[in-house]
Tab-separated table of N, CA, C and O in Angstrom:
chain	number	residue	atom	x	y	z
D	1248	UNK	N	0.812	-1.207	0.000
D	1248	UNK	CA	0.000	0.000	0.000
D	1248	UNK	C	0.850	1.264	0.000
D	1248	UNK	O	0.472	2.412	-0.232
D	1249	UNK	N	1.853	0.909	0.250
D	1249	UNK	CA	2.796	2.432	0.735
D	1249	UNK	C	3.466	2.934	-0.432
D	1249	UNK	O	3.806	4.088	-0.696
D	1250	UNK	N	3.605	1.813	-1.120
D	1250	UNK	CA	4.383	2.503	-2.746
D	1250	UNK	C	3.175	3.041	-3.468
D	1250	UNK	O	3.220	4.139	-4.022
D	1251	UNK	N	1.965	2.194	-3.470
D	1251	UNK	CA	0.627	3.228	-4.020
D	1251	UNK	C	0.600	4.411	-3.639
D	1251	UNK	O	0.829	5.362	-4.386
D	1252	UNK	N	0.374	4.480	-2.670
D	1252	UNK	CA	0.592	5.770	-1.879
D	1252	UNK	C	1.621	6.811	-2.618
D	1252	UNK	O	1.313	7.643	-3.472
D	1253	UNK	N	2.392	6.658	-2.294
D	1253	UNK	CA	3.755	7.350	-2.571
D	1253	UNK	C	3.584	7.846	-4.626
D	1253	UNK	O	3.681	8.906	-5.245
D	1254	UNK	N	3.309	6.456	-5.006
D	1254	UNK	CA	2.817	6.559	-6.512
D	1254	UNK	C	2.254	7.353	-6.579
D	1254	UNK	O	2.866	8.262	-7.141
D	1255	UNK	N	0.742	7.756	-6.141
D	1255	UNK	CA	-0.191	8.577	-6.153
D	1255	UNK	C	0.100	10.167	-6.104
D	1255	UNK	O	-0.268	11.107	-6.809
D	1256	UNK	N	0.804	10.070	-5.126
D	1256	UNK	CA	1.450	11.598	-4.374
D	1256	UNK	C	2.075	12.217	-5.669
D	1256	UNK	O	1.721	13.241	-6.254
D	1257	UNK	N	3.331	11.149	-6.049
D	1257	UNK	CA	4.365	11.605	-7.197
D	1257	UNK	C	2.976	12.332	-8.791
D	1257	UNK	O	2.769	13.330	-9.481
D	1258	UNK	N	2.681	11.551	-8.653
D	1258	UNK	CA	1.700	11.213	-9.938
D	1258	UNK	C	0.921	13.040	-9.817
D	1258	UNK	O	1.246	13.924	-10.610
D	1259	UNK	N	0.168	13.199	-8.976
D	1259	UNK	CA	-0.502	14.389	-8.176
D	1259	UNK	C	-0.322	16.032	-8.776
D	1259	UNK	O	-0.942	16.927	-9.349
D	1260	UNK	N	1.343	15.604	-8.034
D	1260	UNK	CA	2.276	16.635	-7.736
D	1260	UNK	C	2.564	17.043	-9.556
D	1260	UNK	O	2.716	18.193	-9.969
D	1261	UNK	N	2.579	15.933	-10.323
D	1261	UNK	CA	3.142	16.112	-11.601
D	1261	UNK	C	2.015	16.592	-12.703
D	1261	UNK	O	2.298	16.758	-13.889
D	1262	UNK	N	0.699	16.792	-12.154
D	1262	UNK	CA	-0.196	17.565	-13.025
D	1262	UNK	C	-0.324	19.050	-12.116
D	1262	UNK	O	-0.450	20.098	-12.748
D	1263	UNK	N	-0.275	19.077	-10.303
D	1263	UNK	CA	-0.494	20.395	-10.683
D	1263	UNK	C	0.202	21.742	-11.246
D	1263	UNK	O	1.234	21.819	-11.912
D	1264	UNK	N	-0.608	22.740	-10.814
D	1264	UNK	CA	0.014	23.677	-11.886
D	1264	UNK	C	1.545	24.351	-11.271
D	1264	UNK	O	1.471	24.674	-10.086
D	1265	UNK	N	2.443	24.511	-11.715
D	1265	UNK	CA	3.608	25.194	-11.120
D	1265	UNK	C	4.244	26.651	-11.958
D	1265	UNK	O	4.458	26.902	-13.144
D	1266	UNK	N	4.367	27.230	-11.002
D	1266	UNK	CA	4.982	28.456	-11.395
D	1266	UNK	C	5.989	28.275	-12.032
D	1266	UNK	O	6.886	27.538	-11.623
D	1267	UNK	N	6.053	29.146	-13.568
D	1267	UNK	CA	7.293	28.815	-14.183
D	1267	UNK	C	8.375	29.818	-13.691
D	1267	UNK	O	7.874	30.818	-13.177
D	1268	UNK	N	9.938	29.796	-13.725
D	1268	UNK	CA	10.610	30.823	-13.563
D	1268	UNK	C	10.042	31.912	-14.388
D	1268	UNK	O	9.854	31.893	-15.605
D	1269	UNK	N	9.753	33.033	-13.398
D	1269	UNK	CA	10.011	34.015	-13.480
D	1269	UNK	C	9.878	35.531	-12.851
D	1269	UNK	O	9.870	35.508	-11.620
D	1270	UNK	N	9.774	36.830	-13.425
D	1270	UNK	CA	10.077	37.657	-12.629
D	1270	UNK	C	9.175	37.417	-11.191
D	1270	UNK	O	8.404	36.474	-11.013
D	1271	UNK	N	9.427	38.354	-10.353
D	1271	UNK	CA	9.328	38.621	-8.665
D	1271	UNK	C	9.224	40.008	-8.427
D	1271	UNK	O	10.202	40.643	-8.033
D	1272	UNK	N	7.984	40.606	-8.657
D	1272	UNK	CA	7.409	41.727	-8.368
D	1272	UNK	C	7.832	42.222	-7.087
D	1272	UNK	O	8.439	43.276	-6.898
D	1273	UNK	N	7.616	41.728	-6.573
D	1273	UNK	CA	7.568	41.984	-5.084
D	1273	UNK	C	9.306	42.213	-4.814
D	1273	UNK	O	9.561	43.272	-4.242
D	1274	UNK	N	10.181	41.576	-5.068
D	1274	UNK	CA	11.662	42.435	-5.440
D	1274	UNK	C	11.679	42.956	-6.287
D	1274	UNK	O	12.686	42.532	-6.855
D	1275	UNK	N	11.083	43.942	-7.117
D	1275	UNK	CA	11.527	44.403	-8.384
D	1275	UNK	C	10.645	45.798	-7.397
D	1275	UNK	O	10.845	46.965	-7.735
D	1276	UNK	N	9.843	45.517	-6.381
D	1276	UNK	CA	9.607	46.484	-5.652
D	1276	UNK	C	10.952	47.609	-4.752
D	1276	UNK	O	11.684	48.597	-4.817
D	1277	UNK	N	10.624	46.829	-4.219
D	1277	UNK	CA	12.538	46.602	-3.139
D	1277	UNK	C	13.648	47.505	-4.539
D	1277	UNK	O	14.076	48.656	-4.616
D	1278	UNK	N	13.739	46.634	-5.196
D	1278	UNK	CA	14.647	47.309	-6.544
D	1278	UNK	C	14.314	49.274	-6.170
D	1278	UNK	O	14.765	50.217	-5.519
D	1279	UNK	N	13.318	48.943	-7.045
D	1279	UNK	CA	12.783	50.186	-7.162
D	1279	UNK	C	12.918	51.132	-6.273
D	1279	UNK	O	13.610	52.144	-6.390
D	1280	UNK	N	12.303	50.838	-5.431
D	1280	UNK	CA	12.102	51.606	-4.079
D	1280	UNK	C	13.456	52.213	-3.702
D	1280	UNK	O	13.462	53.427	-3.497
D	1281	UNK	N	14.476	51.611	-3.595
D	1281	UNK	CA	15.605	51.727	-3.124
D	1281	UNK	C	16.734	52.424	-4.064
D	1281	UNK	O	17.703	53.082	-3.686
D	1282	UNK	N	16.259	52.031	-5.683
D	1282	UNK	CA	16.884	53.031	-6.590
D	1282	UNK	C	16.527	54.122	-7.529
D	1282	UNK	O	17.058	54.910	-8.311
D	1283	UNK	N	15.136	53.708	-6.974
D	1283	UNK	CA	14.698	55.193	-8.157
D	1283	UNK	C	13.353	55.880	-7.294
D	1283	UNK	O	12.929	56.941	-7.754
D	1284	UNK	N	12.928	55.532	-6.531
D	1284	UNK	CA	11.798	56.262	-6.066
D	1284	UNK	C	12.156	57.228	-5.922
D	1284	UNK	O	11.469	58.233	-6.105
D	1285	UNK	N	13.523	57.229	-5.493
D	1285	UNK	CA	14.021	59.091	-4.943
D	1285	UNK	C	13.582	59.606	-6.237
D	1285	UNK	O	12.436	59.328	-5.884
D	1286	UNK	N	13.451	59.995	-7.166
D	1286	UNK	CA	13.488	60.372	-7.916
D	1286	UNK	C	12.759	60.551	-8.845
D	1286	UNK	O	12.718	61.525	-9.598
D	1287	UNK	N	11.895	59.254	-8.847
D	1287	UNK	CA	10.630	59.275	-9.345
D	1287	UNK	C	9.627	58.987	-9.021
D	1287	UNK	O	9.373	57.873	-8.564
D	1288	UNK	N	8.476	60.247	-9.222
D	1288	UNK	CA	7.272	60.097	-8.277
D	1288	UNK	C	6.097	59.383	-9.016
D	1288	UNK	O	6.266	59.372	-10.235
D	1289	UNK	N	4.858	58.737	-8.553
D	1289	UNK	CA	3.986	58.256	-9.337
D	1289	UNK	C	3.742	59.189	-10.488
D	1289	UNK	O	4.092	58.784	-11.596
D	1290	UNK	N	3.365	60.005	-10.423
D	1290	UNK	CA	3.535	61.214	-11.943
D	1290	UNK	C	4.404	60.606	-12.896
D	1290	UNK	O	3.901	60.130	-13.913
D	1291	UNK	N	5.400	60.564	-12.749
D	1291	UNK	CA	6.205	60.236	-13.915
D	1291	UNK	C	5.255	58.421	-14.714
D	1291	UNK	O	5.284	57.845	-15.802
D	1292	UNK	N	4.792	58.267	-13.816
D	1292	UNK	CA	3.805	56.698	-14.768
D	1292	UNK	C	2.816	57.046	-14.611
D	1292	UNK	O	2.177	56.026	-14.350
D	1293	UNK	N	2.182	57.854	-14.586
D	1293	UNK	CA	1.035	57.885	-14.340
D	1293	UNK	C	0.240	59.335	-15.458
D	1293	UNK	O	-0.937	59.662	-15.309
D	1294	UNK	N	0.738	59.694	-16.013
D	1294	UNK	CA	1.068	60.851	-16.818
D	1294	UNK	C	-0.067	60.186	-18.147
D	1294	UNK	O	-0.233	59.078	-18.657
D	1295	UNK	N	-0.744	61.702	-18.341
D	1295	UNK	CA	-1.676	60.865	-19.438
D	1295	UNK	C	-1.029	60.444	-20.666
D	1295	UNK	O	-1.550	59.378	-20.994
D	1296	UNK	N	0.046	60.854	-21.664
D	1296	UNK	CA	0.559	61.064	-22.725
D	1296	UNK	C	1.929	59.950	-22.269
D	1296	UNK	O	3.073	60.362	-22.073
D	1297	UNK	N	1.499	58.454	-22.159
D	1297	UNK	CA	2.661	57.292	-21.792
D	1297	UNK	C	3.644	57.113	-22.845
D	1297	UNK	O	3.158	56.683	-23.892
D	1298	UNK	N	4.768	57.305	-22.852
D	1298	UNK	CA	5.776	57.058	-23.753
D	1298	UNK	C	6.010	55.262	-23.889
D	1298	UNK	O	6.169	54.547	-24.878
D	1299	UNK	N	5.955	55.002	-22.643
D	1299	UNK	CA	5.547	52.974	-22.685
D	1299	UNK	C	4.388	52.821	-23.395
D	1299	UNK	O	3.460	53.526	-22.998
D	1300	UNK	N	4.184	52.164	-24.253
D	1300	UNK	CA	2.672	51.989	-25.174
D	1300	UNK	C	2.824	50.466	-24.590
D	1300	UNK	O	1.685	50.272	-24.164
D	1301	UNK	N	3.606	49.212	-24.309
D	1301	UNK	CA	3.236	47.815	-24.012
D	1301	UNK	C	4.422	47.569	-22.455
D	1301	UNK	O	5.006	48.342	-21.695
D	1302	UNK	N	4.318	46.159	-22.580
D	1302	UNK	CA	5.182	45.601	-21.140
D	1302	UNK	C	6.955	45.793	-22.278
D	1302	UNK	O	8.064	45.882	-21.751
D	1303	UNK	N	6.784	45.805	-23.346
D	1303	UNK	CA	7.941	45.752	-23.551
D	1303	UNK	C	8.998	46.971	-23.668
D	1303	UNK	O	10.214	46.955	-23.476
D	1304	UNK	N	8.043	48.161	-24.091
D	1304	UNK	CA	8.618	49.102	-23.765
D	1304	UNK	C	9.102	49.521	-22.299
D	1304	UNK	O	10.132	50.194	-22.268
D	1305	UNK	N	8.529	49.228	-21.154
D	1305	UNK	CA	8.357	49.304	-19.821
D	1305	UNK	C	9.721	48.883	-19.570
D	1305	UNK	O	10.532	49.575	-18.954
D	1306	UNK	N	10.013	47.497	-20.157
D	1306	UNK	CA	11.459	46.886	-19.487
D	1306	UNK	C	12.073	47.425	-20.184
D	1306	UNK	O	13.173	47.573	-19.652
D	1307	UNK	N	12.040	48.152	-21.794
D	1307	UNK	CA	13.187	49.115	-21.811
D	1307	UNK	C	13.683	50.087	-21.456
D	1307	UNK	O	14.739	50.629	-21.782
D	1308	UNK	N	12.786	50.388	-20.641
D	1308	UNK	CA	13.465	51.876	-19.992
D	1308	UNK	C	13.784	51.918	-18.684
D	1308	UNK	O	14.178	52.928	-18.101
D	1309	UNK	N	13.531	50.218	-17.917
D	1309	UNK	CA	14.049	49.655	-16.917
D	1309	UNK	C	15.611	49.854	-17.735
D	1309	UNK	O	16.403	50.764	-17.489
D	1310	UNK	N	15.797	48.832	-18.689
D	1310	UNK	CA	16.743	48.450	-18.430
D	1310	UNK	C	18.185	49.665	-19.479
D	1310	UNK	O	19.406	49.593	-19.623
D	1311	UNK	N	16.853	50.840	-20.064
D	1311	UNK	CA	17.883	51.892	-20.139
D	1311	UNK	C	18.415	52.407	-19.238
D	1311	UNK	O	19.637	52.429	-19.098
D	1312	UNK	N	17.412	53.026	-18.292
D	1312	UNK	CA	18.017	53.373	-16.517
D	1312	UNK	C	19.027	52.771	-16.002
D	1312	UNK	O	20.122	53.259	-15.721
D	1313	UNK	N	18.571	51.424	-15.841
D	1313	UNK	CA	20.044	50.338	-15.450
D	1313	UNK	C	21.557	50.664	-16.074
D	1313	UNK	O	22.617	50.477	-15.476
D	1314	UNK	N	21.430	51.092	-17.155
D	1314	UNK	CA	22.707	51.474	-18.007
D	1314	UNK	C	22.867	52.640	-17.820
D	1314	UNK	O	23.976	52.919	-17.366
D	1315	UNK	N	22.109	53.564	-18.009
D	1315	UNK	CA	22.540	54.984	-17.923
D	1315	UNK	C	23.144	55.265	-16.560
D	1315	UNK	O	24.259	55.784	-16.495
D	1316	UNK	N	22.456	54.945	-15.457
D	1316	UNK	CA	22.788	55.369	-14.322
D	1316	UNK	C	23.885	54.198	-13.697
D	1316	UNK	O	24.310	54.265	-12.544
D	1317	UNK	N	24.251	53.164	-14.623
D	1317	UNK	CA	25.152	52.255	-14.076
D	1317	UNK	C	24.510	51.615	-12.712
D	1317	UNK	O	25.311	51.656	-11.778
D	1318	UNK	N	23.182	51.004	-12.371
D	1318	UNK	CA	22.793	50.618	-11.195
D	1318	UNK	C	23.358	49.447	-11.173
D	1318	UNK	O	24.047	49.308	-10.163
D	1319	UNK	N	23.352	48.344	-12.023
D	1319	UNK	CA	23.946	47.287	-11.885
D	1319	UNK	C	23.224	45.955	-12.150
D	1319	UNK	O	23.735	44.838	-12.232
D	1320	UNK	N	21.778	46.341	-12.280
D	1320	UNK	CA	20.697	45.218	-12.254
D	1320	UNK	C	21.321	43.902	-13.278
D	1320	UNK	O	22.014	43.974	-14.293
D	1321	UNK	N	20.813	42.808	-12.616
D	1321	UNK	CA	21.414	41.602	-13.692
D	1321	UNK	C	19.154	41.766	-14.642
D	1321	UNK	O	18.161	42.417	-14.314
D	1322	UNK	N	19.492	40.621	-15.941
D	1322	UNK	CA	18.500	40.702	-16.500
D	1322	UNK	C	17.184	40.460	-15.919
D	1322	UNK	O	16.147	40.928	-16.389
D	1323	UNK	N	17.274	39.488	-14.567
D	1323	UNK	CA	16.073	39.189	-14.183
D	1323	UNK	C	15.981	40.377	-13.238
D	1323	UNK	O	14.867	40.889	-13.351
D	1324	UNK	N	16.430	40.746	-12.714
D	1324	UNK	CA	16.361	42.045	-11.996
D	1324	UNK	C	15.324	43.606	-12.462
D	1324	UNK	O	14.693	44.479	-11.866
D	1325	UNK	N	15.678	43.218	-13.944
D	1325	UNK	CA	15.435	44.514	-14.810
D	1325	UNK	C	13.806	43.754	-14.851
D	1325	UNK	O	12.841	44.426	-14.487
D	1326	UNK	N	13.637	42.422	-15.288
D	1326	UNK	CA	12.313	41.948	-15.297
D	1326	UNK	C	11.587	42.191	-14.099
D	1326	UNK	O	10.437	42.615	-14.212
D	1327	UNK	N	12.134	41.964	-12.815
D	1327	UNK	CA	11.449	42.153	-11.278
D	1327	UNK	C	10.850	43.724	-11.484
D	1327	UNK	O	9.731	44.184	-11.258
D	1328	UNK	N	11.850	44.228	-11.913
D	1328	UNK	CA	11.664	45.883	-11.665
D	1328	UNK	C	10.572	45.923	-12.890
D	1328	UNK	O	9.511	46.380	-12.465
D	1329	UNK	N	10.515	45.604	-14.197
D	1329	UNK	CA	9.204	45.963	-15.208
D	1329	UNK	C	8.156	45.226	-14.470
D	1329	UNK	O	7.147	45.882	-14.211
D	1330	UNK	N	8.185	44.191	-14.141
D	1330	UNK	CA	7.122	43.461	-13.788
D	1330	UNK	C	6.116	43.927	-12.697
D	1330	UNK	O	4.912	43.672	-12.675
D	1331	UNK	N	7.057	44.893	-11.507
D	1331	UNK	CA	6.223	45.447	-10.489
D	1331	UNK	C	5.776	47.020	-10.801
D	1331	UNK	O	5.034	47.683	-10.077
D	1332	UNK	N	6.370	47.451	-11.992
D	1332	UNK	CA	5.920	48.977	-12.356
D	1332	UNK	C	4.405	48.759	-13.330
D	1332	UNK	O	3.509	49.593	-13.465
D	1333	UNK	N	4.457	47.746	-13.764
D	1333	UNK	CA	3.583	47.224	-14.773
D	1333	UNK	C	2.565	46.793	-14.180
D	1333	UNK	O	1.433	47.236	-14.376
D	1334	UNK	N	2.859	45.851	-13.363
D	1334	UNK	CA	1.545	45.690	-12.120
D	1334	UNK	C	0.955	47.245	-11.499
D	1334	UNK	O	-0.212	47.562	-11.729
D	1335	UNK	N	1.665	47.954	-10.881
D	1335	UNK	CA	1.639	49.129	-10.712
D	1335	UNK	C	1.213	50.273	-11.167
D	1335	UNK	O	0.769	51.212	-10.506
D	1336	UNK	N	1.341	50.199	-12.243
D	1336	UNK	CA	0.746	51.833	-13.019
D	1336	UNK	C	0.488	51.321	-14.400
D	1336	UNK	O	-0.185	52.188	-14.958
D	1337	UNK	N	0.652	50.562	-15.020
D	1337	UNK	CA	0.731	50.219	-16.665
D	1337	UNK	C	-0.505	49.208	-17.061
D	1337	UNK	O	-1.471	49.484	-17.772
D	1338	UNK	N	-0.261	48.174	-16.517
D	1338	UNK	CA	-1.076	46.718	-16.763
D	1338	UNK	C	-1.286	46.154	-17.823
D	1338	UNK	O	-2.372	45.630	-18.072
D	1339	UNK	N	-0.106	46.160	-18.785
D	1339	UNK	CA	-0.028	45.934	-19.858
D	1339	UNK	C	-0.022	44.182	-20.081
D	1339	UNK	O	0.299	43.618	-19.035
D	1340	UNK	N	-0.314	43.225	-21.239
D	1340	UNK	CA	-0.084	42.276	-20.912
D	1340	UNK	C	1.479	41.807	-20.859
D	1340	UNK	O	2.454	42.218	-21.488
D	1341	UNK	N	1.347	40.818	-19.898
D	1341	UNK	CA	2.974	40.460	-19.568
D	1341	UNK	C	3.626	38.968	-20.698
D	1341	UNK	O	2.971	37.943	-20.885
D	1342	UNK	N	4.491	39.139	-21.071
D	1342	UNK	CA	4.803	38.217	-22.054
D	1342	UNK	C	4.956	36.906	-21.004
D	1342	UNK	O	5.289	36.993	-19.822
D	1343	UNK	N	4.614	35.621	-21.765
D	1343	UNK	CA	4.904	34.141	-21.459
D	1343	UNK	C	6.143	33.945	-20.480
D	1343	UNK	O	6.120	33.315	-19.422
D	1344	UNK	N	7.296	34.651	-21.078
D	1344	UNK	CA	8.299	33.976	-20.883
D	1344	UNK	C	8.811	34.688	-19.534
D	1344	UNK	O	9.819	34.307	-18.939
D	1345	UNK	N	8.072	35.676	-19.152
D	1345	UNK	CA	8.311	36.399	-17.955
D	1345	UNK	C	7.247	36.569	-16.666
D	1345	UNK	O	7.552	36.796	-15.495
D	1346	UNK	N	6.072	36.413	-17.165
D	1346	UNK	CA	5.046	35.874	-16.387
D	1346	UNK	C	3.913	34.583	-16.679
D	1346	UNK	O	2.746	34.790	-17.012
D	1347	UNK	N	4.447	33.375	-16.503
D	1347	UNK	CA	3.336	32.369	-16.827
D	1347	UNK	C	3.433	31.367	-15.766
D	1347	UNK	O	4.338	31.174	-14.955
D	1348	UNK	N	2.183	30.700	-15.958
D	1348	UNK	CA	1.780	29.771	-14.407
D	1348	UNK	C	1.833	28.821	-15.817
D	1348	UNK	O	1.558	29.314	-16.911
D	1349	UNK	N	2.219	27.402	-15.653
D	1349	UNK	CA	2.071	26.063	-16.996
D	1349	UNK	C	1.676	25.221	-15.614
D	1349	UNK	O	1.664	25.324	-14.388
D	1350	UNK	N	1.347	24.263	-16.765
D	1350	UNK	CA	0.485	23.210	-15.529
D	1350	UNK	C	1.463	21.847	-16.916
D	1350	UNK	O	1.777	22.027	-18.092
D	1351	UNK	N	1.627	20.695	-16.057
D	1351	UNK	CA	2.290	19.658	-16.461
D	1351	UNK	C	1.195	18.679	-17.252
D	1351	UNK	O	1.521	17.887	-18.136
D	1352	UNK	N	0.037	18.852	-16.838
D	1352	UNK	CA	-1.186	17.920	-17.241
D	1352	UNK	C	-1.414	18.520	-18.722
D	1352	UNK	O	-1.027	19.627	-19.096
D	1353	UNK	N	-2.127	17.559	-19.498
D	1353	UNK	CA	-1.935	17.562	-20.778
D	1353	UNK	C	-3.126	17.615	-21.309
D	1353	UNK	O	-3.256	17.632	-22.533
């Protein structure tokens, strides 16, 4: 009975759904907060006339900032940081490869 068991569990575990890697809003908060809030107030996203038109523009100007100002962010970093400004003020849709839940079941 105990390897059924155990079978079952394994078996379970392998349809539900799992978070795929990726960004972490909630540090891309932290990011933020700590390197650019000084500086930039909700106004600057919140402005009727958005120079971001999608999520992809959003991480480019994450990850122009990152360069210009030399902060240092690695790539997923720059994603944490689009991902929680986007949640935040934008709500643009978020691409697959940076926000998706996949499920193993078929």
């Amino acid at each position: 009975m105990m390897c059924a068991e155990v079978f079952l569990a394994a078996f379970a575990l392998l349809l539900a759904p799992r978070a795929a890697p990726g960004a972490d809003a909630e540090r891309g908060r932290a990011l933020y907060e700590s390197s650019c809030a000084s500086c930039h107030t909700q106004s600057v996203h919140g402005r009727a006339k958005r120079v971001a038109k999608d999520f992809g523009a959003v991480r480019e100007w994450v990850s122009r900032w990152n360069h210009d100002l030399a902060i240092g962010w690695s790539a997923e970093e720059i994603d944490d940081v689009a991902v929680h400004l986007n949640m935040r003020y934008y709500r643009y849709p978020c691409p697959p490869r940076i926000c998706k839940v996949v499920s193993l079941a078929q």
